[in-house]
XYZ file of C-alpha atoms in Angstrom:
647
model
C 69.820 229.618 -1.626
C 72.169 226.691 -1.109
C 70.426 225.298 1.948
C 66.835 225.036 0.608
C 68.057 223.384 -2.574
C 70.051 220.785 -0.680
C 67.245 220.223 1.783
C 64.879 219.632 -1.128
C 67.393 217.269 -2.685
C 67.568 215.302 0.560
C 63.792 215.038 0.689
C 63.709 213.766 -2.871
C 66.397 211.210 -2.055
C 64.403 209.991 0.922
C 61.264 209.722 -1.170
C 63.207 207.523 -3.572
C 64.260 204.949 -0.983
C 63.442 201.358 -1.911
C 60.693 201.127 0.724
C 58.080 202.027 -1.842
C 59.508 199.806 -4.550
C 58.746 196.298 -3.310
C 57.417 194.366 -0.366
C 59.697 192.636 2.111
C 59.008 190.218 4.974
C 60.197 192.737 7.592
C 58.149 195.731 8.690
C 61.080 197.701 10.122
C 64.743 197.429 11.095
C 65.558 198.318 14.718
C 69.226 198.729 15.620
C 71.215 198.772 18.865
C 74.969 199.200 18.985
C 77.922 201.556 18.808
C 79.646 203.713 16.173
C 79.759 200.875 13.628
C 75.945 201.185 13.376
C 75.353 204.842 14.358
C 73.371 206.398 11.513
C 73.813 210.016 12.617
C 72.943 210.598 16.258
C 75.459 213.450 16.544
C 74.775 216.557 14.456
C 77.152 217.577 11.731
C 77.831 220.935 13.423
C 78.232 223.841 11.062
C 76.966 221.952 8.069
C 74.420 223.739 5.874
C 73.041 220.263 5.195
C 71.958 219.833 8.817
C 68.399 221.166 8.797
C 65.831 219.280 6.775
C 68.382 216.574 6.013
C 66.994 213.107 6.777
C 70.257 211.455 5.727
C 72.564 213.832 7.593
C 74.335 213.852 10.935
C 77.813 212.714 11.823
C 78.582 209.127 10.935
C 81.803 207.342 11.671
C 83.013 206.871 8.126
C 84.175 208.981 5.184
C 82.272 211.717 3.387
C 80.644 210.843 0.102
C 83.047 212.933 -2.027
C 84.287 214.182 -4.369
C 86.343 216.356 -1.964
C 85.672 214.329 1.237
C 86.373 217.481 3.256
C 84.678 218.399 6.536
C 83.358 221.709 5.233
C 79.672 220.848 5.286
C 79.375 220.461 1.531
C 79.007 216.682 1.494
C 77.139 214.068 3.465
C 78.800 211.320 5.422
C 78.562 207.976 3.662
C 76.001 205.574 5.071
C 77.006 202.944 7.597
C 76.297 199.259 7.042
C 72.947 199.204 8.852
C 71.648 202.059 6.717
C 72.797 200.267 3.588
C 71.151 197.063 4.811
C 67.929 198.962 5.462
C 68.024 200.286 1.907
C 68.457 196.776 0.518
C 65.447 195.684 2.573
C 63.322 198.628 1.464
C 63.338 200.078 4.999
C 64.878 203.022 6.867
C 67.466 203.299 9.640
C 67.143 206.908 10.801
C 68.809 207.824 14.118
C 66.631 207.378 17.169
C 67.855 210.196 19.398
C 69.516 212.964 17.363
C 71.168 215.435 19.757
C 69.500 218.524 18.394
C 65.701 218.684 18.536
C 63.660 217.739 15.524
C 62.534 221.322 15.039
C 66.146 222.273 14.261
C 67.298 219.200 12.357
C 64.231 218.011 10.507
C 65.233 214.498 11.609
C 62.361 212.505 13.114
C 63.174 209.924 15.741
C 63.890 206.692 13.940
C 64.597 203.078 14.829
C 68.395 203.231 15.107
C 69.442 203.413 18.768
C 73.147 202.820 18.082
C 75.382 205.617 19.396
C 79.087 206.177 18.773
C 81.108 205.474 21.909
C 78.604 203.116 23.522
C 79.975 200.269 25.589
C 77.838 197.169 25.994
C 76.340 198.422 29.280
C 75.031 201.500 27.469
C 73.693 199.336 24.627
C 71.729 197.292 27.165
C 70.342 200.501 28.707
C 69.248 201.739 25.261
C 67.179 198.578 24.949
C 65.360 198.456 28.276
C 66.026 201.309 30.727
C 63.942 204.451 31.325
C 66.010 207.313 29.943
C 68.477 204.705 28.738
C 69.135 206.119 25.268
C 71.585 208.988 25.779
C 73.510 210.908 23.139
C 76.520 213.093 23.934
C 76.571 212.374 27.663
C 78.687 214.990 29.470
C 78.775 217.308 26.475
C 76.620 220.043 24.979
C 73.239 219.284 23.439
C 72.707 216.157 25.529
C 69.522 214.359 24.557
C 67.940 211.463 26.381
C 65.186 209.109 25.335
C 63.726 206.012 26.939
C 65.187 202.663 26.062
C 63.264 201.056 23.227
C 61.278 198.531 25.281
C 60.117 201.169 27.771
C 58.024 202.752 25.028
C 57.406 199.531 23.061
C 56.880 196.758 25.637
C 55.435 194.403 22.978
C 57.389 194.575 19.756
C 56.172 194.158 16.208
C 56.680 190.427 15.498
C 57.520 191.250 11.875
C 60.336 193.625 12.847
C 63.976 192.713 12.275
C 66.412 193.563 15.077
C 70.173 194.114 14.863
C 72.569 194.182 17.818
C 76.323 194.836 17.763
C 78.882 195.982 20.319
C 81.976 195.216 22.317
C 84.582 197.239 20.468
C 84.592 200.106 22.969
C 84.772 197.642 25.859
C 88.023 196.355 24.373
C 89.414 199.809 23.504
C 88.543 201.296 26.887
C 90.029 198.479 28.944
C 86.710 197.139 30.179
C 87.566 193.737 28.696
C 90.951 192.630 30.030
C 90.494 188.917 30.731
C 88.050 186.050 30.415
C 85.933 187.152 33.377
C 85.518 190.743 32.229
C 84.833 189.543 28.681
C 81.991 187.408 30.042
C 80.507 190.426 31.839
C 80.608 192.625 28.729
C 79.177 189.857 26.556
C 76.399 189.293 29.104
C 75.196 192.869 28.503
C 74.553 192.152 24.832
C 72.987 188.791 25.656
C 70.704 190.444 28.229
C 69.646 192.939 25.547
C 68.851 190.090 23.170
C 66.944 188.206 25.884
C 64.863 191.298 26.678
C 63.934 191.676 23.006
C 62.987 188.000 22.817
C 60.802 188.319 25.921
C 59.040 191.260 24.289
C 58.156 189.156 21.245
C 61.063 189.694 18.831
C 61.195 186.787 16.393
C 64.236 187.634 14.221
C 67.384 189.114 15.782
C 70.762 189.556 14.100
C 73.708 189.569 16.489
C 77.098 190.609 15.171
C 80.331 189.251 16.513
C 83.212 191.638 17.225
C 85.776 192.322 14.484
C 89.414 192.083 15.539
C 90.006 195.420 17.297
C 93.744 194.708 17.305
C 93.841 194.830 13.513
C 93.086 198.556 13.280
C 95.342 201.537 12.423
C 94.824 202.945 15.927
C 96.126 199.746 17.503
C 99.091 199.722 15.121
C 100.052 203.273 16.157
C 99.886 202.317 19.828
C 102.366 199.502 19.244
C 102.693 195.751 18.876
C 101.719 195.178 22.499
C 98.387 196.926 21.990
C 97.778 194.972 18.788
C 98.325 191.650 20.543
C 96.323 192.592 23.647
C 93.336 193.928 21.732
C 93.291 190.952 19.371
C 93.350 188.558 22.316
C 90.635 190.437 24.186
C 88.472 190.625 21.066
C 88.718 186.847 20.789
C 87.812 186.439 24.476
C 84.747 188.637 24.001
C 83.605 186.608 20.982
C 84.098 183.331 22.821
C 82.001 184.554 25.731
C 79.345 185.989 23.423
C 79.049 182.761 21.428
C 78.809 180.608 24.541
C 76.154 182.780 26.165
C 74.088 183.138 22.989
C 74.194 179.360 22.517
C 72.874 178.929 26.035
C 70.168 181.551 25.461
C 68.859 179.996 22.244
C 66.070 181.472 20.163
C 65.918 182.583 16.571
C 69.268 184.388 16.383
C 71.218 185.130 13.212
C 74.777 185.115 14.542
C 77.236 186.742 12.151
C 80.892 186.048 11.429
C 82.041 189.567 10.537
C 85.499 188.872 11.953
C 85.904 186.031 9.471
C 84.473 188.105 6.627
C 86.987 190.933 7.133
C 89.828 188.426 7.380
C 88.774 187.022 3.990
C 88.674 190.521 2.514
C 92.161 191.270 3.831
C 93.353 188.011 2.302
C 92.315 189.131 -1.204
C 92.238 192.935 -1.140
C 92.352 193.491 -4.889
C 89.215 191.420 -5.468
C 87.254 193.841 -3.298
C 88.675 197.010 -4.848
C 91.252 197.772 -2.138
C 94.908 198.510 -2.849
C 96.874 195.312 -2.091
C 100.166 197.225 -1.926
C 98.963 199.113 1.174
C 99.296 197.711 4.695
C 95.622 198.316 5.322
C 95.759 197.857 9.095
C 98.432 200.552 9.475
C 96.929 203.479 7.529
C 93.543 205.086 7.004
C 91.838 207.604 4.772
C 90.998 210.551 7.029
C 93.733 210.610 9.635
C 91.476 212.468 12.081
C 92.261 211.896 15.764
C 90.108 209.374 17.609
C 90.276 209.682 21.416
C 93.531 211.588 21.069
C 95.222 208.974 18.879
C 96.046 209.920 15.311
C 96.073 207.592 12.357
C 98.529 207.824 9.501
C 96.596 208.874 6.400
C 97.711 206.908 3.365
C 99.895 209.126 1.130
C 98.388 207.781 -2.098
C 94.693 207.432 -1.285
C 94.323 209.508 1.897
C 92.197 212.619 2.226
C 95.114 215.022 1.716
C 96.442 213.345 -1.441
C 95.724 214.402 -5.012
C 94.233 210.966 -5.687
C 92.080 210.786 -2.546
C 89.842 207.706 -2.699
C 88.461 206.027 0.448
C 87.255 203.032 -1.581
C 90.883 201.892 -1.848
C 91.236 201.638 1.933
C 89.625 199.447 4.579
C 89.588 202.159 7.251
C 88.379 205.737 7.227
C 90.092 206.600 10.528
C 91.932 204.760 13.264
C 89.119 202.329 14.084
C 86.145 202.887 11.759
C 85.613 201.277 8.346
C 85.474 203.198 5.099
C 82.225 203.342 3.146
C 83.484 200.532 0.894
C 83.963 198.243 3.899
C 80.561 199.260 5.245
C 79.015 198.168 1.929
C 80.691 194.762 2.107
C 79.283 194.244 5.610
C 75.778 195.282 4.513
C 75.920 192.960 1.493
C 77.118 190.135 3.736
C 74.145 190.448 6.080
C 71.736 190.830 3.171
C 73.136 187.685 1.527
C 72.092 185.717 4.621
C 68.641 187.278 4.919
C 67.889 186.850 1.211
C 69.207 183.279 0.871
C 65.854 181.652 1.812
C 64.099 183.806 -0.785
C 66.043 181.818 -3.373
C 66.628 178.417 -1.756
C 62.962 178.039 -0.762
C 62.200 178.010 -4.497
C 63.856 174.599 -4.898
C 60.586 172.784 -4.047
C 58.793 175.120 -6.476
C 61.109 173.927 -9.249
C 60.026 170.369 -8.453
C 56.371 171.410 -8.476
C 56.912 172.989 -11.886
C 58.409 169.735 -13.193
C 55.465 167.778 -11.799
C 52.921 170.209 -13.246
C 54.578 170.090 -16.658
C 54.563 166.294 -16.612
C 50.911 166.120 -15.536
C 49.840 168.702 -18.097
C 51.489 166.660 -20.863
C 49.404 163.662 -19.778
C 46.217 165.716 -19.593
C 46.771 167.040 -23.100
C 47.075 163.459 -24.350
C 43.967 162.415 -22.446
C 41.905 165.349 -23.660
C 42.906 164.778 -27.279
C 41.818 161.137 -26.850
C 38.508 161.969 -25.182
C 35.839 159.740 -26.801
C 38.386 158.253 -29.206
C 40.336 155.636 -27.315
C 42.093 152.773 -29.064
C 40.235 149.488 -29.508
C 39.764 147.177 -26.533
C 42.892 145.083 -26.026
C 45.122 147.519 -27.917
C 47.989 149.742 -26.795
C 48.462 153.426 -27.556
C 51.860 154.999 -26.955
C 53.205 158.509 -27.187
C 56.537 160.288 -27.131
C 56.696 164.005 -26.537
C 59.140 166.842 -26.116
C 58.271 169.684 -23.786
C 59.558 173.072 -22.769
C 58.467 175.314 -19.956
C 59.245 178.593 -18.265
C 58.306 179.502 -14.721
C 58.416 183.170 -13.715
C 58.746 184.256 -10.084
C 57.729 187.834 -9.364
C 59.648 189.695 -6.676
C 57.530 190.123 -3.575
C 57.506 189.326 0.097
C 60.348 186.865 0.763
C 60.632 185.990 -2.917
C 63.403 186.964 -5.298
C 62.496 187.510 -8.929
C 63.724 184.947 -11.405
C 62.964 182.629 -14.292
C 63.149 178.859 -14.513
C 63.548 177.204 -17.912
C 63.086 173.510 -18.504
C 63.339 171.013 -21.350
C 62.097 167.474 -21.130
C 60.928 164.312 -22.782
C 57.846 162.267 -21.880
C 57.159 158.659 -22.846
C 53.916 156.847 -22.162
C 51.632 153.969 -23.057
C 48.029 153.089 -22.291
C 46.154 149.824 -22.579
C 42.395 149.668 -23.115
C 41.191 147.148 -20.627
C 37.464 147.328 -21.492
C 34.902 149.643 -23.016
C 34.987 151.792 -19.889
C 38.577 151.493 -18.617
C 42.037 152.408 -19.833
C 45.250 152.019 -17.801
C 48.728 153.328 -18.466
C 52.207 154.380 -17.429
C 54.267 157.458 -18.312
C 57.878 158.442 -17.724
C 59.057 162.050 -17.651
C 62.655 163.279 -17.717
C 63.385 166.981 -17.354
C 66.351 169.342 -17.005
C 65.505 172.639 -15.335
C 67.557 175.768 -14.559
C 66.468 178.580 -12.258
C 68.167 181.981 -12.487
C 67.077 184.164 -9.600
C 68.091 187.192 -7.565
C 70.009 190.367 -8.292
C 73.256 188.447 -8.917
C 71.641 185.726 -11.070
C 72.078 182.758 -8.781
C 71.689 179.510 -10.712
C 70.054 176.327 -9.459
C 69.843 173.181 -11.612
C 67.399 170.310 -11.242
C 67.069 166.991 -13.057
C 63.678 165.355 -12.442
C 62.829 161.693 -13.055
C 59.063 161.178 -12.897
C 56.946 158.041 -13.208
C 53.143 158.114 -13.347
C 50.559 155.357 -13.324
C 47.102 156.374 -14.481
C 43.601 155.024 -14.888
C 40.788 156.473 -17.003
C 37.087 155.789 -17.075
C 34.438 156.791 -19.632
C 30.811 155.734 -19.765
C 28.506 157.618 -22.112
C 28.970 161.273 -21.103
C 30.689 160.645 -17.770
C 34.484 160.502 -17.613
C 37.186 160.402 -14.950
C 40.987 160.497 -14.907
C 43.273 159.618 -11.984
C 47.039 159.368 -11.657
C 49.727 158.550 -9.115
C 53.146 160.134 -9.711
C 56.488 159.408 -8.087
C 59.686 161.326 -8.657
C 63.368 161.541 -7.841
C 64.929 165.008 -7.770
C 68.614 165.601 -8.457
C 69.714 169.139 -7.551
C 73.165 168.716 -9.050
C 74.466 172.290 -9.091
C 73.135 174.853 -6.610
C 75.062 178.083 -7.132
C 74.021 180.992 -4.871
C 75.564 184.284 -6.001
C 75.503 187.652 -4.263
C 77.301 190.977 -4.105
C 80.080 191.761 -1.652
C 80.889 195.372 -2.349
C 82.274 195.741 -5.862
C 82.658 191.994 -6.368
C 80.414 188.947 -6.343
C 80.817 185.736 -4.397
C 79.443 182.300 -5.177
C 78.583 179.516 -2.726
C 77.886 176.078 -4.194
C 76.202 172.893 -3.041
C 74.024 170.010 -4.213
C 71.065 168.053 -2.897
C 68.467 165.417 -3.697
C 64.757 165.126 -3.178
C 61.624 163.096 -3.760
C 58.021 163.778 -4.629
C 54.771 161.952 -4.929
C 51.391 163.169 -6.094
C 47.788 162.097 -6.565
C 45.555 163.759 -9.130
C 41.962 163.189 -10.154
C 39.326 164.745 -12.406
C 35.655 163.990 -12.833
C 33.742 165.464 -15.788
C 30.524 165.267 -17.743
C 30.175 165.853 -21.490
C 27.310 168.224 -22.280
C 27.436 168.181 -26.097
C 25.733 165.736 -28.392
C 28.045 163.456 -30.343
C 26.872 164.606 -33.797
C 27.731 168.291 -33.226
C 31.504 167.931 -33.478
C 31.818 169.407 -30.000
C 32.725 167.886 -26.671
C 32.141 170.370 -23.812
C 32.808 169.064 -20.321
C 32.694 170.873 -17.000
C 34.857 169.062 -14.437
C 35.991 169.115 -10.863
C 39.555 168.282 -9.843
C 41.438 167.294 -6.711
C 45.230 167.219 -6.379
C 47.677 166.439 -3.632
C 51.451 166.659 -3.931
C 54.318 166.361 -1.491
C 57.852 167.500 -2.320
C 60.808 166.795 -0.031
C 64.170 168.462 -0.626
C 67.043 167.140 1.450
C 69.026 169.574 3.545
C 72.498 170.426 2.299
C 75.622 172.418 3.097
C 77.304 174.845 0.791
C 80.916 173.787 0.352
C 83.619 175.109 2.634
C 83.584 177.157 5.818
C 83.833 180.702 4.508
C 82.007 183.437 6.400
C 79.213 183.403 3.795
C 78.698 179.630 3.333
C 75.339 178.403 4.652
C 73.687 175.125 5.505
C 69.973 174.361 5.106
C 67.587 171.931 6.765
C 65.210 169.637 4.881
C 62.357 171.355 3.083
C 58.855 169.972 2.673
C 56.309 171.464 0.298
C 52.751 170.160 0.481
C 50.057 171.121 -1.964
C 46.353 170.354 -1.552
C 44.153 171.772 -4.310
C 40.541 171.638 -5.427
C 39.502 172.992 -8.786
C 36.629 173.665 -11.119
C 37.075 173.876 -14.867
C 35.767 173.445 -18.373
C 37.145 171.409 -21.290
C 36.153 171.823 -24.917
C 37.065 169.809 -28.035
C 36.012 170.678 -31.574
C 36.630 168.563 -34.658
C 37.625 170.777 -37.578
C 37.769 167.829 -39.987
C 37.862 164.058 -39.770
C 41.652 164.287 -39.280
C 42.007 167.435 -37.170
C 40.611 168.636 -33.865
C 41.397 171.516 -31.535
C 40.991 171.381 -27.771
C 41.159 173.821 -24.878
C 40.528 174.028 -21.166
C 40.317 176.612 -18.433
C 40.131 176.030 -14.696
C 40.549 177.694 -11.348
C 42.195 175.931 -8.420
C 42.169 176.747 -4.709
C 45.382 175.999 -2.807
C 44.819 175.058 0.828
C 48.532 174.850 1.771
C 49.204 178.551 1.296
C 50.999 179.513 4.511
C 54.407 181.145 4.230
C 57.259 178.670 4.602
C 60.163 179.234 6.973
C 63.554 177.761 6.155
C 65.906 176.703 8.949
C 69.504 177.456 8.110
C 72.834 178.484 9.604
C 76.353 179.655 8.829
C 78.895 176.860 8.371
C 81.455 178.976 10.221
C 79.280 179.551 13.317
C 79.036 176.227 15.097
C 75.808 175.331 16.879
C 73.754 178.201 15.504
C 70.689 177.811 13.314
C 67.754 180.091 12.677
C 64.542 180.264 10.695
C 63.872 182.923 8.069
C 60.828 183.375 5.880
C 60.845 181.934 2.403
C 58.380 181.431 -0.423
C 54.636 181.716 0.159
C 52.503 179.654 -2.261
C 49.660 181.410 -4.022
C 46.225 180.711 -2.560
C 44.729 180.197 -5.994
C 45.824 179.601 -9.566
C 44.301 179.868 -13.004
C 44.954 177.058 -15.483
C 44.463 177.377 -19.218
C 45.510 175.372 -22.235
C 44.963 175.062 -25.947
C 46.095 172.418 -28.407
C 45.645 170.767 -31.774
C 45.727 167.126 -32.848
C 46.129 165.933 -36.439
C 45.947 162.361 -37.740
C 48.915 161.668 -40.005
C 47.571 158.166 -40.616
C 44.783 156.012 -39.247
C 46.798 155.009 -36.180
C 49.344 157.852 -36.018
C 48.630 161.306 -34.599
C 50.698 164.472 -34.144
C 49.768 166.794 -31.282
C 50.883 170.212 -30.014
C 49.670 172.126 -26.960
C 50.329 175.203 -24.863
C 49.533 175.415 -21.132
C 49.487 178.270 -18.637
C 49.322 178.120 -14.856
C 49.669 180.847 -12.265
C 48.768 184.144 -10.666
C 51.711 186.364 -9.678
C 54.090 183.469 -10.336
C 53.450 182.063 -13.800
C 54.295 178.843 -15.586
C 54.154 178.511 -19.373
C 54.538 175.177 -21.100
C 54.546 173.848 -24.659
C 54.735 170.274 -25.852
C 54.833 168.402 -29.119
C 54.028 164.697 -29.193
C 53.492 161.773 -31.513
C 51.078 158.938 -30.584
C 50.400 155.636 -32.257
C 48.323 152.497 -31.735
C 49.754 149.002 -31.732
């Protein structure tokens, strides 16, 4: 009964994939490449886990453990593209498993990568009839059309991933600059074909240093030097041709990433006492070349542990290295889900400042100071903004503390003019690794108010300087976390107006006013570069956030006693600038490459509500407190306490 139980377990595992947990901006992940991305095209022959196993098949990495043996009792660990798919809530099942679906239970998926593919075969798997071939020349050969033959117009919301070149170097296809250009042109032609079919987001991996592998070390110093040089030639040709092609390409620096890992092995959980490029975990022969299994951590040792080693065999990464690569790619894709919230922090500061003013105005409704007199206030405020995880948005909370100072002058019976200054410190913690972004806002508002009998109107113009002094993006890289830091500045300006009519009679103690509102705001955040040129450091273009809103609401004041009144309001606003925002960005270490990825999408409508109390401590001195709410899925809560006086 072993097989049915394990098959059921596999089905349960599949049902628990993150795809059902949360929405993402990508509808599917479609993969083309070689063994580094192969999610199980070749069957795990003899394994009782084969049939009904959606996560099975041979993958070019270690088994999951605890024995790591090739006896069919354990799955192969997932490769980086599968791990990336899981982080995105998607799947990366093999596209052309050798054995038919009726025997394996594996449906055709969206991963066309096949172990052993050279770049010419990768190109065929993209666009040629019968171009996706598994196990050519061997038993159980299976052929399927290249992806674009069956899907001539691609899903514009799909994410594509392309890697290759390693087998061209290993097999002697790349031997000089000219041959490197030919091999690179195959990958570039594949990318161009996807673009022509409507692909809007394509990740293209560079080639890791094939010379720095245990297989190369066993073949000798000459092979190490030759393969390293040819790997560099391939990358140079690939970069040049992709730059000429253009388009929305996310070009990776995996070679640089792995060099950084090798420079600090212990930080990533690997054994620093091991010459990682000379030994591996499994020691299985690859193309007739054996690899020396590490005596301490290798598969035959009593302390077998592939997570201590970079390589599973002579050329393929261990599961731990695969996880680092997946986290690296995910850190790039998810960066705009955090950084695109910087304008939202500014909007929250503006909203908090405006709501403080509106609380003061509502508490004063019908009770302005005498003509020719000043009324001033000083207030402390606190707010929290909550971002719910959704499409292209990371979950997080923003907390802010501020002070507001203001004065108004009653110009006539009908008019009052004033100025207000708001200063606020705000911190946003967002994402799985608790990235932290700090903002100091300096806001100045000029306002005018009108009241004549039951009719009233408020209008304000706000200007602001934004100081993003500490932008700290944090993300996982395997067992460790990395932080990339930067800083930026920004500006905002806003217009706001309300027009209302008081329905209640003056002698009832009530003031009940329906109102209409109109608001416009523009936030600009300057582009910035994260410090340094590590493989994970990014740069971002300027961001602009416009907001155009119309609203309808109701205000109510009630005087509990001559000295005390309570007030409240509720409103609904319609946001007309509710399209998703793309953020242009790039890797500092990949010169000349930039790309756009989806970021925050503003809500199309928001509910506003507030309640407060005002108490006269003396004839010309009042203490006020209020709570405000704004939001739908993303929510902003604010409280303020103020003191106002006439002079």
